[in-house]
mmCIF file of C-alpha atoms and ligand atoms in Angstrom:
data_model
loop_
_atom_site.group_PDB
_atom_site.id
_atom_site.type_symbol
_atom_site.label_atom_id
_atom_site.label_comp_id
_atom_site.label_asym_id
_atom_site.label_seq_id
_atom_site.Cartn_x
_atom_site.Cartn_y
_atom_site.Cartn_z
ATOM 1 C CA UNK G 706 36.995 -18.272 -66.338
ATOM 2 C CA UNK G 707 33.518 -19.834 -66.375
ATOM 3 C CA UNK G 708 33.882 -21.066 -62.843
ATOM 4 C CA UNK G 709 34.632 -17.677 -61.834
ATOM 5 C CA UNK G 710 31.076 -16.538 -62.844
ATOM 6 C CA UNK G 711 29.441 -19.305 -61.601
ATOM 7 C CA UNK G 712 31.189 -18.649 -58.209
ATOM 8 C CA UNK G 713 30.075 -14.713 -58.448
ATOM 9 C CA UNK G 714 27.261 -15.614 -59.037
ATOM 10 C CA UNK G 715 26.394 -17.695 -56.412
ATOM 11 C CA UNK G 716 27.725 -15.548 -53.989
ATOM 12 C CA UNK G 717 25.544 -12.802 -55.029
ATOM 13 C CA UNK G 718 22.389 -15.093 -54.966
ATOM 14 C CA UNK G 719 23.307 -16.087 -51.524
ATOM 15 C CA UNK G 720 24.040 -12.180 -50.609
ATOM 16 C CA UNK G 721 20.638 -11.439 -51.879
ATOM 17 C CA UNK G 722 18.937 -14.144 -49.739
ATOM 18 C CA UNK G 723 20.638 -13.525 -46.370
ATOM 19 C CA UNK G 724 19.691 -9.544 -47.472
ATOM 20 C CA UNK G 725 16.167 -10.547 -48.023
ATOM 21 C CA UNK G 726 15.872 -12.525 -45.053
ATOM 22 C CA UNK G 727 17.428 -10.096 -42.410
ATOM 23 C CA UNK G 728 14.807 -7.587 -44.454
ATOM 24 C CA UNK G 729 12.081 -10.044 -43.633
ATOM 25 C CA UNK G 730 13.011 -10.721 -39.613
ATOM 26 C CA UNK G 731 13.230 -6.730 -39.682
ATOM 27 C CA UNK G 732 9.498 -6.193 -40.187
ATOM 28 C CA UNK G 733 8.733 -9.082 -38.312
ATOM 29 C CA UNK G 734 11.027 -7.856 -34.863
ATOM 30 C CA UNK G 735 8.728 -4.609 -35.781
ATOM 31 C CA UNK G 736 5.224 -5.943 -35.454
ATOM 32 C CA UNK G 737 6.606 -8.305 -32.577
ATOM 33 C CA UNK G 738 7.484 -5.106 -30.784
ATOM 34 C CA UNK G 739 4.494 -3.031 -31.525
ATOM 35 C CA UNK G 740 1.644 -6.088 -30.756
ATOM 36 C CA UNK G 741 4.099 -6.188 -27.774
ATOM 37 C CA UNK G 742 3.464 -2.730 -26.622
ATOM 38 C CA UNK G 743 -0.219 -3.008 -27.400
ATOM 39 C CA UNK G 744 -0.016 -6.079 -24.922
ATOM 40 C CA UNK G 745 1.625 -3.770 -21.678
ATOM 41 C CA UNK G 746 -1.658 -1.536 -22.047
ATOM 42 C CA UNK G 747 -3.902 -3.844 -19.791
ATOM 43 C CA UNK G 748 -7.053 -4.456 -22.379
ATOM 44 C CA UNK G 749 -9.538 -3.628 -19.231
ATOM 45 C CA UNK G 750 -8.001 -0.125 -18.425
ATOM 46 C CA UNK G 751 -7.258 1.328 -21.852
ATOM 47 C CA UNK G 752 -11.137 0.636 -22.474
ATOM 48 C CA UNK G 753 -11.727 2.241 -19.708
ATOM 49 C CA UNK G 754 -9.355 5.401 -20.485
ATOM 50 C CA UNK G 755 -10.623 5.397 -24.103
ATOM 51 C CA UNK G 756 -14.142 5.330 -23.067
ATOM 52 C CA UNK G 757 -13.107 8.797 -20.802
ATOM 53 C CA UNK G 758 -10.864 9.966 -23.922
ATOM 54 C CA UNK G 759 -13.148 9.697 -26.624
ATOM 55 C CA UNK G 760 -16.063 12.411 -25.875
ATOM 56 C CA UNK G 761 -13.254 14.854 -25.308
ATOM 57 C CA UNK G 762 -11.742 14.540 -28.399
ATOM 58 C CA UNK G 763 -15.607 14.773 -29.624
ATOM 59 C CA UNK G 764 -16.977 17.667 -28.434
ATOM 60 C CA UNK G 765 -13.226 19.537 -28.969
ATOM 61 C CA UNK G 766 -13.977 19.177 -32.297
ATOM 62 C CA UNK G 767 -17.510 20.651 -32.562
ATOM 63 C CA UNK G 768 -16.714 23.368 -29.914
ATOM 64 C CA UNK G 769 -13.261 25.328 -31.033
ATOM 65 C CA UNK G 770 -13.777 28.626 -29.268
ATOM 66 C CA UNK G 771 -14.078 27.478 -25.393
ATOM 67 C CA UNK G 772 -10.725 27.065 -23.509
ATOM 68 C CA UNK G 773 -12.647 23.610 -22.181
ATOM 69 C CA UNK G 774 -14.634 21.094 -24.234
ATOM 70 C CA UNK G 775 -18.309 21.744 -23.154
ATOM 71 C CA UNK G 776 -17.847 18.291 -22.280
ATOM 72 C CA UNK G 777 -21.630 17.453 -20.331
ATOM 73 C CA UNK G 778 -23.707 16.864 -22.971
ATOM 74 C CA UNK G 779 -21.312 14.244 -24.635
ATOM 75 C CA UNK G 780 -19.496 12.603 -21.765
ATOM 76 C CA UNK G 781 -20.205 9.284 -20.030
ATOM 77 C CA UNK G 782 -23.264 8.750 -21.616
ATOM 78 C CA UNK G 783 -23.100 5.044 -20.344
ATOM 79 C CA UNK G 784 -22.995 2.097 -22.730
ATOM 80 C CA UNK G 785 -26.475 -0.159 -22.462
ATOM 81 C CA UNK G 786 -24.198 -2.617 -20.353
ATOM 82 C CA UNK G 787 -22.967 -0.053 -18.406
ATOM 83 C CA UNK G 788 -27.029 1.324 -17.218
ATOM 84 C CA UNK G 789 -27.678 -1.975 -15.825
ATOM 85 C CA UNK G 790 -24.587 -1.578 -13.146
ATOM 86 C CA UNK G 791 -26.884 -0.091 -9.463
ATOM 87 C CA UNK G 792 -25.356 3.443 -9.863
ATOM 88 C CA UNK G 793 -22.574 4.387 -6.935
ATOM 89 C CA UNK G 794 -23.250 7.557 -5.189
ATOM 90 C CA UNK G 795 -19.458 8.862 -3.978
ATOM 91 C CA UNK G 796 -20.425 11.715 -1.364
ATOM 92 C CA UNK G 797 -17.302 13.983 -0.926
ATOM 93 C CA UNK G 798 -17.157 16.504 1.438
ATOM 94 C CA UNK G 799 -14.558 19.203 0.710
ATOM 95 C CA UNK G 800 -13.297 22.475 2.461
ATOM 96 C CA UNK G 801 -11.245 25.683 0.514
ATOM 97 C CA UNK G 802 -7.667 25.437 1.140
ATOM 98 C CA UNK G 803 -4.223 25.400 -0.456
ATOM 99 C CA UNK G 804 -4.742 21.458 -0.969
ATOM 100 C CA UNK G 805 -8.292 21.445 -2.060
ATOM 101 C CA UNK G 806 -8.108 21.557 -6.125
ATOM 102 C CA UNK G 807 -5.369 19.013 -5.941
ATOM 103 C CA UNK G 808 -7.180 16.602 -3.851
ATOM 104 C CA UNK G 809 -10.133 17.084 -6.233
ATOM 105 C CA UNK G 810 -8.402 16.737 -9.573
ATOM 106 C CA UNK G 811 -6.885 13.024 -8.244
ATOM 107 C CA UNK G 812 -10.104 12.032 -6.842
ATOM 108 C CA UNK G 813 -12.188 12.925 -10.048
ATOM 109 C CA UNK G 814 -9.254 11.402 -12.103
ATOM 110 C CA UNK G 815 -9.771 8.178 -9.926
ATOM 111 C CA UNK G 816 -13.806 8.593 -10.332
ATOM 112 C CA UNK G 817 -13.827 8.965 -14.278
ATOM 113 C CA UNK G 818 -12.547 5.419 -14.588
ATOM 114 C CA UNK G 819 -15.424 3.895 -12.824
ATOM 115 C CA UNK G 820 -19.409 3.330 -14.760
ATOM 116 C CA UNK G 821 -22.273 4.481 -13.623
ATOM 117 C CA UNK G 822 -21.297 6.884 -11.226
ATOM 118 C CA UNK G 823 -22.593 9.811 -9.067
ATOM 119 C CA UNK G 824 -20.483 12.629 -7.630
ATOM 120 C CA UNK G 825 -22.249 14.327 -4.763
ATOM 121 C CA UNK G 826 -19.263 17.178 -3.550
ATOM 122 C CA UNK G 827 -20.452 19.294 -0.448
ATOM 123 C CA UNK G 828 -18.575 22.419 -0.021
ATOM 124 C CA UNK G 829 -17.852 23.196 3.938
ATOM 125 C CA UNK G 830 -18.217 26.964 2.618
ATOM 126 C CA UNK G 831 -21.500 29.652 2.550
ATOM 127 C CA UNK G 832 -21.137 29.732 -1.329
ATOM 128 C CA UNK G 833 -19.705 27.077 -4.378
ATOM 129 C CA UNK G 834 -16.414 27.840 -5.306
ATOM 130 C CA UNK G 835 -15.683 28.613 -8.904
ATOM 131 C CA UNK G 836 -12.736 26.993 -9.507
ATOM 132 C CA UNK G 837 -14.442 23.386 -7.673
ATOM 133 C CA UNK G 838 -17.369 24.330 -10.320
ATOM 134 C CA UNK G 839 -15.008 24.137 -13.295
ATOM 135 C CA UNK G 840 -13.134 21.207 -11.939
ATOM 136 C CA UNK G 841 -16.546 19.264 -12.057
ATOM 137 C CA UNK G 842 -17.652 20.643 -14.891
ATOM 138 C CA UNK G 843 -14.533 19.610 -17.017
ATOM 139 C CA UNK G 844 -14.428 15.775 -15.566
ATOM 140 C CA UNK G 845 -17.409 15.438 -17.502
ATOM 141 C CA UNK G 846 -18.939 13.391 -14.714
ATOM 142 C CA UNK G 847 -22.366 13.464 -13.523
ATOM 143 C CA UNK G 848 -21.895 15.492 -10.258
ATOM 144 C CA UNK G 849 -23.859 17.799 -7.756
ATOM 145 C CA UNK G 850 -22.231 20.735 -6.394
ATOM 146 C CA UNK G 851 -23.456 21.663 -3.238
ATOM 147 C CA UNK G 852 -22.507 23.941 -0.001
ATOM 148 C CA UNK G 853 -23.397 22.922 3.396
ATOM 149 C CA UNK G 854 -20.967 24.885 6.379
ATOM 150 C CA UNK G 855 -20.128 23.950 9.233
ATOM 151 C CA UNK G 856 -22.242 24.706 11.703
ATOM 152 C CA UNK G 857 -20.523 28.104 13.399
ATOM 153 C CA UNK G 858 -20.958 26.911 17.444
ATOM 154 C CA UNK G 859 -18.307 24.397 15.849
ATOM 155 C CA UNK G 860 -16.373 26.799 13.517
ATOM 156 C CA UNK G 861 -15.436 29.195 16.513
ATOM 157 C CA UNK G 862 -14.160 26.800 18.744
ATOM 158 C CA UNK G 863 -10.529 27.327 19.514
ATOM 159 C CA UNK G 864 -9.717 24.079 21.522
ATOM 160 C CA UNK G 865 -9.898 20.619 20.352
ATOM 161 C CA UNK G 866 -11.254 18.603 16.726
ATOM 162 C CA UNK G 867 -14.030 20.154 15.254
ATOM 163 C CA UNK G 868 -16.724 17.686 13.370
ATOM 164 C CA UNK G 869 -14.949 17.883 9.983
ATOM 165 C CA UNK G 870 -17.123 17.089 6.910
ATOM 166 C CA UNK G 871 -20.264 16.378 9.105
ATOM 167 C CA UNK G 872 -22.509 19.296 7.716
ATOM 168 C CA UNK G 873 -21.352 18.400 4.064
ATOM 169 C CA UNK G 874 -22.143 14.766 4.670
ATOM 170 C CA UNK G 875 -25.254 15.026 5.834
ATOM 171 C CA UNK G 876 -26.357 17.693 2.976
ATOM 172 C CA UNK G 877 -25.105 14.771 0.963
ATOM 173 C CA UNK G 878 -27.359 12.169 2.721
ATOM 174 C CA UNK G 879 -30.697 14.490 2.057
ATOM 175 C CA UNK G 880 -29.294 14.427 -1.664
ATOM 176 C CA UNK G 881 -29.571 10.772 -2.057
ATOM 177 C CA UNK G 882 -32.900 10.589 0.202
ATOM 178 C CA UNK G 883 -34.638 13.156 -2.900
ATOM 179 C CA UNK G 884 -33.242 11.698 -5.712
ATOM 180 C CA UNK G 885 -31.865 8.487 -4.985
ATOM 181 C CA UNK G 886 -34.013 4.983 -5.675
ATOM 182 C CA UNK G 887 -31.347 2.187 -5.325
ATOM 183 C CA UNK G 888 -27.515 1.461 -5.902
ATOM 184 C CA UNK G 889 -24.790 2.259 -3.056
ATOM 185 C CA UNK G 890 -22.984 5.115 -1.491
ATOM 186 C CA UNK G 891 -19.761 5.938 -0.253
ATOM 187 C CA UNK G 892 -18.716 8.623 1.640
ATOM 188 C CA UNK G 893 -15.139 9.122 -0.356
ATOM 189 C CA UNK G 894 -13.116 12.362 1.655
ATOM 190 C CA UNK G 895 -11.487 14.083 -0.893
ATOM 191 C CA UNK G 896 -7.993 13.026 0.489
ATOM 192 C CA UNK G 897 -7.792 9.620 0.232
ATOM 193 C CA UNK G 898 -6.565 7.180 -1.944
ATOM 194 C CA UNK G 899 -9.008 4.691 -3.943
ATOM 195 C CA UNK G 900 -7.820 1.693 -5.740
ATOM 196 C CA UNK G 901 -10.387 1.163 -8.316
ATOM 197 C CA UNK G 902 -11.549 -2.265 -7.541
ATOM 198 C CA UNK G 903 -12.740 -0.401 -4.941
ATOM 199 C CA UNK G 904 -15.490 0.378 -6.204
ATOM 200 C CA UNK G 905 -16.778 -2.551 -8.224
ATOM 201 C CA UNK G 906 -16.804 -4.410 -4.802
ATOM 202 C CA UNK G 907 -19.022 -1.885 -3.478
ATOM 203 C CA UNK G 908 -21.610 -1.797 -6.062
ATOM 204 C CA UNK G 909 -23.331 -4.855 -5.237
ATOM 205 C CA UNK G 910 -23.348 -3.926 -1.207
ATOM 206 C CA UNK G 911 -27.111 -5.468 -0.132
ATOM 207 C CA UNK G 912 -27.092 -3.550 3.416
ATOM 208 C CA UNK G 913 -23.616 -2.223 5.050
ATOM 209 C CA UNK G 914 -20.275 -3.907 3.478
ATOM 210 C CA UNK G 915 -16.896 -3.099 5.466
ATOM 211 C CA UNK G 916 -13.476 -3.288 4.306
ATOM 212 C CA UNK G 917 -9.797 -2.131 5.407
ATOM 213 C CA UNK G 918 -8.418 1.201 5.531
ATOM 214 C CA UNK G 919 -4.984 1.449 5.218
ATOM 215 C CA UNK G 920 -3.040 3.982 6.568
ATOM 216 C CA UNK G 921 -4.865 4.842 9.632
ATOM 217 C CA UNK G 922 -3.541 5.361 12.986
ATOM 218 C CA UNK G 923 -0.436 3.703 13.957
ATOM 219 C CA UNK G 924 -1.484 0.534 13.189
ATOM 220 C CA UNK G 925 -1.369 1.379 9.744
ATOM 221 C CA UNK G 926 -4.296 0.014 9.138
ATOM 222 C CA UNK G 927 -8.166 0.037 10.714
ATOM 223 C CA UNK G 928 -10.056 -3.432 9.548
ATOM 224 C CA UNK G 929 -13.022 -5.951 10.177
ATOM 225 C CA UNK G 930 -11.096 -8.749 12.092
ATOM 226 C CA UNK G 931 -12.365 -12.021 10.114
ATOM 227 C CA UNK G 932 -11.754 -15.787 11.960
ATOM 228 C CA UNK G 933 -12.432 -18.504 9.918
ATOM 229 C CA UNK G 934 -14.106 -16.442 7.187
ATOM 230 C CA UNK G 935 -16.237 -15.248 10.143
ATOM 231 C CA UNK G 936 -16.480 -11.209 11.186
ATOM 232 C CA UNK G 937 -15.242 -11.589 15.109
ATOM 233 C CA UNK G 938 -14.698 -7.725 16.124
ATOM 234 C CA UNK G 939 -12.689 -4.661 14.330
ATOM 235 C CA UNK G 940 -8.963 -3.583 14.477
ATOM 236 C CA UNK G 941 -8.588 -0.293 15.042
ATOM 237 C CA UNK G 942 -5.976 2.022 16.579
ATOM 238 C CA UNK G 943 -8.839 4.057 18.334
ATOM 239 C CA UNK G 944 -11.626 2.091 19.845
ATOM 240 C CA UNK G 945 -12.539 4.403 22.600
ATOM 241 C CA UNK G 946 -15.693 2.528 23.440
ATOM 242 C CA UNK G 947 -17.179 2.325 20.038
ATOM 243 C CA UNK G 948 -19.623 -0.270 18.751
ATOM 244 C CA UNK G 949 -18.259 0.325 15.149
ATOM 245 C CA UNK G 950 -15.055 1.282 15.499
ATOM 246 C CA UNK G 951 -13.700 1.784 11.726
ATOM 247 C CA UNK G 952 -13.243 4.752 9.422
ATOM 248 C CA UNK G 953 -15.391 6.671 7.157
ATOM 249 C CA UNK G 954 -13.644 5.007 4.090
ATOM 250 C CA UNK G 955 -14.019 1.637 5.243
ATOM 251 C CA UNK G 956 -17.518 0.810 4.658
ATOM 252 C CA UNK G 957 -20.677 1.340 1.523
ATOM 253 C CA UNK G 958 -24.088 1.417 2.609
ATOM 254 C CA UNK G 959 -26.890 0.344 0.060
ATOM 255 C CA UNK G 960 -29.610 3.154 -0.764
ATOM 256 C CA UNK G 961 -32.559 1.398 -0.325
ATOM 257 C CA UNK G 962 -31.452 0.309 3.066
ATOM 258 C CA UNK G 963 -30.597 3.528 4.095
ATOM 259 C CA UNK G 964 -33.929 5.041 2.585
ATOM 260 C CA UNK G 965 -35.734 2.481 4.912
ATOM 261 C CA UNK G 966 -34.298 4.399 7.773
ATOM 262 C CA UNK G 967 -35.554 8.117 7.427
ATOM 263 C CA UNK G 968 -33.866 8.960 10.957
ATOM 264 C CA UNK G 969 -30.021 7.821 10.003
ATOM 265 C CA UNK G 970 -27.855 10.802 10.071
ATOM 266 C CA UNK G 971 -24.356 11.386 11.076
ATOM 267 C CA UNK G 972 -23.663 13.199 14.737
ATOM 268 C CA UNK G 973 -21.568 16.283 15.186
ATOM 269 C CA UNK G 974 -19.680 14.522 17.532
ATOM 270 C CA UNK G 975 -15.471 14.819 16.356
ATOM 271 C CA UNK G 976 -14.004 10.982 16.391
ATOM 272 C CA UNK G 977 -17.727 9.174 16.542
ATOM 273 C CA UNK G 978 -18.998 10.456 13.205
ATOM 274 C CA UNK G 979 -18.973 6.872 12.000
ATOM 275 C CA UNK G 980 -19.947 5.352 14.712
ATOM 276 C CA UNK G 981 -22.610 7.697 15.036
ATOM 277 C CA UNK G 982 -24.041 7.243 11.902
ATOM 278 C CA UNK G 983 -23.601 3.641 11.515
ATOM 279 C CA UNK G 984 -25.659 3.100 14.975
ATOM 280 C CA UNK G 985 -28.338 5.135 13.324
ATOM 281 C CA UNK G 986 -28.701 2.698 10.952
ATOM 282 C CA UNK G 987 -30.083 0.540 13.311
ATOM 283 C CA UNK G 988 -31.595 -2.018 12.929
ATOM 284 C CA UNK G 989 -28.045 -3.263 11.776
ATOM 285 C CA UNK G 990 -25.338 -4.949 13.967
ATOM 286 C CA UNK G 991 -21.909 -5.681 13.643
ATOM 287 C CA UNK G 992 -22.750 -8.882 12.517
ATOM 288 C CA UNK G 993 -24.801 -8.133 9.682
ATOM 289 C CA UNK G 994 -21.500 -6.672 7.754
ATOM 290 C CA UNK G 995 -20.485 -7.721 3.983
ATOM 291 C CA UNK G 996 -16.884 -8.198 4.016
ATOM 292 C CA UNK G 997 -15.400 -7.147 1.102
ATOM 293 C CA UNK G 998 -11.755 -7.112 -0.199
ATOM 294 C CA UNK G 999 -11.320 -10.826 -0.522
ATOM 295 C CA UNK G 1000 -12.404 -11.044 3.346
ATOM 296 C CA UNK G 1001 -10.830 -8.117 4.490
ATOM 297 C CA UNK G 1002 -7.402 -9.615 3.695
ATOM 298 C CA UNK G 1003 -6.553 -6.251 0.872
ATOM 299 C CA UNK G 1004 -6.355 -2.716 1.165
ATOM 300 C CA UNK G 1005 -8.457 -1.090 -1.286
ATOM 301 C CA UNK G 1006 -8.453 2.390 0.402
ATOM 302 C CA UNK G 1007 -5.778 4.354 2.195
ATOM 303 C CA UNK G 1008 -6.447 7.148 4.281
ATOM 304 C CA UNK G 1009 -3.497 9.302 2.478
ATOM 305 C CA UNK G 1010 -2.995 12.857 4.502
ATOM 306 C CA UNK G 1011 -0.388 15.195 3.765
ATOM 307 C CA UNK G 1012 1.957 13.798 6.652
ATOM 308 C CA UNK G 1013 4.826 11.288 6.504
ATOM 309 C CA UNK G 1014 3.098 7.670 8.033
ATOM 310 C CA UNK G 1015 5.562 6.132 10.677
ATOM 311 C CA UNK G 1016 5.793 2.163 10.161
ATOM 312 C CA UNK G 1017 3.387 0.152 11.680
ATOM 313 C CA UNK G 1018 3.604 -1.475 14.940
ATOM 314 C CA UNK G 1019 4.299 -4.736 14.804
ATOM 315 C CA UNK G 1020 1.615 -7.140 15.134
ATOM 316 C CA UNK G 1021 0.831 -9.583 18.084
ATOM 317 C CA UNK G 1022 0.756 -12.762 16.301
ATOM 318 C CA UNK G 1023 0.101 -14.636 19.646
ATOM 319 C CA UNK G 1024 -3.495 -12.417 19.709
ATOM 320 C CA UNK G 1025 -3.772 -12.445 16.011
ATOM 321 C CA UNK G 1026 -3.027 -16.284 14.769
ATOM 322 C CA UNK G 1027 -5.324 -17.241 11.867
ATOM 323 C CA UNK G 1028 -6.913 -14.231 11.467
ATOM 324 C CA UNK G 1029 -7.049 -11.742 8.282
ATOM 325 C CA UNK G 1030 -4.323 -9.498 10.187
ATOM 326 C CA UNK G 1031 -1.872 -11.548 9.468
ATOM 327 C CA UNK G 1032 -2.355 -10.929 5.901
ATOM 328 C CA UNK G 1033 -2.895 -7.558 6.130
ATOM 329 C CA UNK G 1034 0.367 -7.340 8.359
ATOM 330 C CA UNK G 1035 2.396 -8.439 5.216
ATOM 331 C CA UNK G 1036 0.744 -5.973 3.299
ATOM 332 C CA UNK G 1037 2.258 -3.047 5.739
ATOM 333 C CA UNK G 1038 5.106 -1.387 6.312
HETATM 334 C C1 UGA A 1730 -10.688 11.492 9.610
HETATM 335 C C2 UGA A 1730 -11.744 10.635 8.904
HETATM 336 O O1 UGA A 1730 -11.162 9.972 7.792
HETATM 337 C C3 UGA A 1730 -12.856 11.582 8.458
HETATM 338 O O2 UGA A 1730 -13.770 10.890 7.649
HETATM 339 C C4 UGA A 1730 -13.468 12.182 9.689
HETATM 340 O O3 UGA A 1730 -14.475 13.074 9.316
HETATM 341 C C5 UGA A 1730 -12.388 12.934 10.477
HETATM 342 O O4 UGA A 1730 -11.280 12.077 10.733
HETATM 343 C C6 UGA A 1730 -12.916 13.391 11.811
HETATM 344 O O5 UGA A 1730 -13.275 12.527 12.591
HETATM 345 O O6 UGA A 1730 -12.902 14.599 12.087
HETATM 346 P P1 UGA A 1730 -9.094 13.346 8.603
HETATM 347 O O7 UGA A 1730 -8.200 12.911 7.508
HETATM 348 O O8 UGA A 1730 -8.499 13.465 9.952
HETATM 349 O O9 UGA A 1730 -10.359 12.426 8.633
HETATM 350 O O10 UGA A 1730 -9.839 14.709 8.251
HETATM 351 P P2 UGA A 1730 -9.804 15.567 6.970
HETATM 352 O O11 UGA A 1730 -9.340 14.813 5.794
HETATM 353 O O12 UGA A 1730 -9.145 16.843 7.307
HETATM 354 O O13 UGA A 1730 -11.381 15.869 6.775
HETATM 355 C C7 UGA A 1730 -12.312 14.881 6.381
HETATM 356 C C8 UGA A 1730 -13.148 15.404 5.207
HETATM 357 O O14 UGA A 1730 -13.875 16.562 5.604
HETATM 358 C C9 UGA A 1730 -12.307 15.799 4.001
HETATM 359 O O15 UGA A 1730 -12.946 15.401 2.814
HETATM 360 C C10 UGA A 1730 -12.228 17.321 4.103
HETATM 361 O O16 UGA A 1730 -12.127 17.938 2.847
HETATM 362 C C11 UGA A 1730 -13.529 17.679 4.803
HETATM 363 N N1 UGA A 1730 -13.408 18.855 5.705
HETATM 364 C C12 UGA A 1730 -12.386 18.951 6.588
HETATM 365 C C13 UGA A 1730 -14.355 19.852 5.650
HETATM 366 O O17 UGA A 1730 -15.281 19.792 4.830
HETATM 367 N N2 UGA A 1730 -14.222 20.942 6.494
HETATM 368 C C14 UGA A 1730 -13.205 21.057 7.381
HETATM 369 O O18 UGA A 1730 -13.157 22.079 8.114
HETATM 370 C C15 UGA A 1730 -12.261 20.034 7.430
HETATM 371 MN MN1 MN A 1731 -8.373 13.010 5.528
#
């Protein structure tokens, strides 16, 4: 009889251990799994998407009755750190259509995770659209909202490209010439695609840096060609005779160099607008080029239209050996 009790009750010790135990590895599988989560959130991007978050929530509070945080005053005031980046002047020329809101609610989504940044949108359009005025409004960015049309000589013509973006890009150049001192700009169309390393490469550009564009032409991509971590000519599915044959997302240019050339402008000339304005720049050759992206070996911008992309051609590896392209060429598809 006494063994019988001693037996229950060491079985119900043991029961209560194993029970206190699996209660134990419980709460432990649960903070494994939360600190786990918390991990996934890459540290650098949730500061990033907390320090956009944060005045929102801020100024929702203290202003109830608008349909949309007055969210100026509050937002992206930047951190000390944050002042002592050279500001980045992004000048985006924009056009009303079916797209255009869209377009402009990615790119300013894109925009709001980089510091110290400028937002210079030219409207191809005799007066500011509304609904572009409340987009800018509520990214809480600091922005400039300007209207520059295309020139009508251009507008009326019925046959072939017309200079697209040219008038709003060169409003957008006298912008940074009035109230510009020093940083970088980058002329960011309002249809492409920006990874945001991007535009912490461009930040510290000294004169002209260049970079790939993917997505462009059917090459798939338009690119500095670098030998031997050397610039030795572009790759580019157009090069009709150009001395700078690249696209308008593939290079920065440094404000204080540009405000050392009072002349630089961009030409109304359709498929040399680049070109155009990078030869204005002059003194500057080809050789004088900051490569960026890890030598030109990443895509960091795409050239995204609203078109399916056919695959890229293949590449001539014979031409090509030991160059960047080869790189890039993986990078395709
Ligand atoms: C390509 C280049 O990427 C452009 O930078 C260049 O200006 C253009 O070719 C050209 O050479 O004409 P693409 O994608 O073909 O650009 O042109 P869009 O994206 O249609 O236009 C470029 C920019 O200008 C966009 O930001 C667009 O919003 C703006 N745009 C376009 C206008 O402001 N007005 C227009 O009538 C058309
Ligand atoms: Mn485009």
């Amino acid at each position: 009889m006494r063994l019988s009790i001693k037996m229950y009750l060491i079985i119900f010790i043991s029961a209560s251990v194993i029970l206190y135990q699996y209660h134990l590895s419980n709460a432990w599988l649960i903070s494994q799994t939360s600190t786990q989560d918390f991990r996934v959130l890459n540290a650098k991007n949730s500061e990033k998407i907390r320090n956009v978050t944060t005045p929102f929530n801020a100024s929702s509070i203290s202003n109830t009755n608008t349909s949309y945080p007055n969210t100026t005053a509050l937002c992206f005031q930047p951190k000390n750190k944050d002042i002592d980046l050279p500001p980045l002047y992004i000048i985006t020329p924009t056009y009303r259509r079916p797209e255009q809101l869209a377009e402009l609610t990615r790119l300013s989504h894109t925009l709001m995770l980089v510091k110290n940044i400028f937002w210079v949108v030219i409207e191809d359009a005799v007066r500011k659209t509304q609904l572009v005025t409340e987009l800018l409004e509520k990214t809480g960015l600091k922005y400039e909202h300007l209207i520059a049309p295309m020139p009508e000589q251009y507008k009326k013509k019925k046959k072939g490209p017309k200079p697209r973006g040219v008038s709003n890009r060169n409003r957008g150049l006298k912008w940074i010439r009035d109230n510009a001192k020093n940083g970088v700009l980058y002329f960011a169309d309002d249809d492409n695609t920006y990874d945001l390393q991007l535009f912490d490469e461009i930040r510290y550009t000294k004169r002209v840096s260049m970079f790939p564009v993917g997505l462009i032409t059917k090459l798939g991509v338009s690119s500095p060609i670098v030998k031997n971590g050397v610039f030795s000519g572009f790759y580019d599915g157009w090069m009709a005779g150009r001395k700078f044959p690249v696209d308008m997302a593939g290079f920065a240019v440094s404000v204080r160099f540009l405000l050392k050339r009072p002349k630089a402008l961009m030409p109304f000339k359709p498929g040399f607008e680049e070109d155009g304005f990078l030869k204005s720049l002059e003194p500057f050759e080809p050789q004088d080029i900051e490569l960026l992206a890890s030598n030109c070996t990443k895509i960091l911008v795409w050239h995204t239209q609203t078109k399916k992309n056919e695959p890229s051609q293949p590449l001539d590896f014979a031409k090509y050996n030991n160059t960047n392209l080869v790189m890039l060429k993986q990078i395709l598809v």
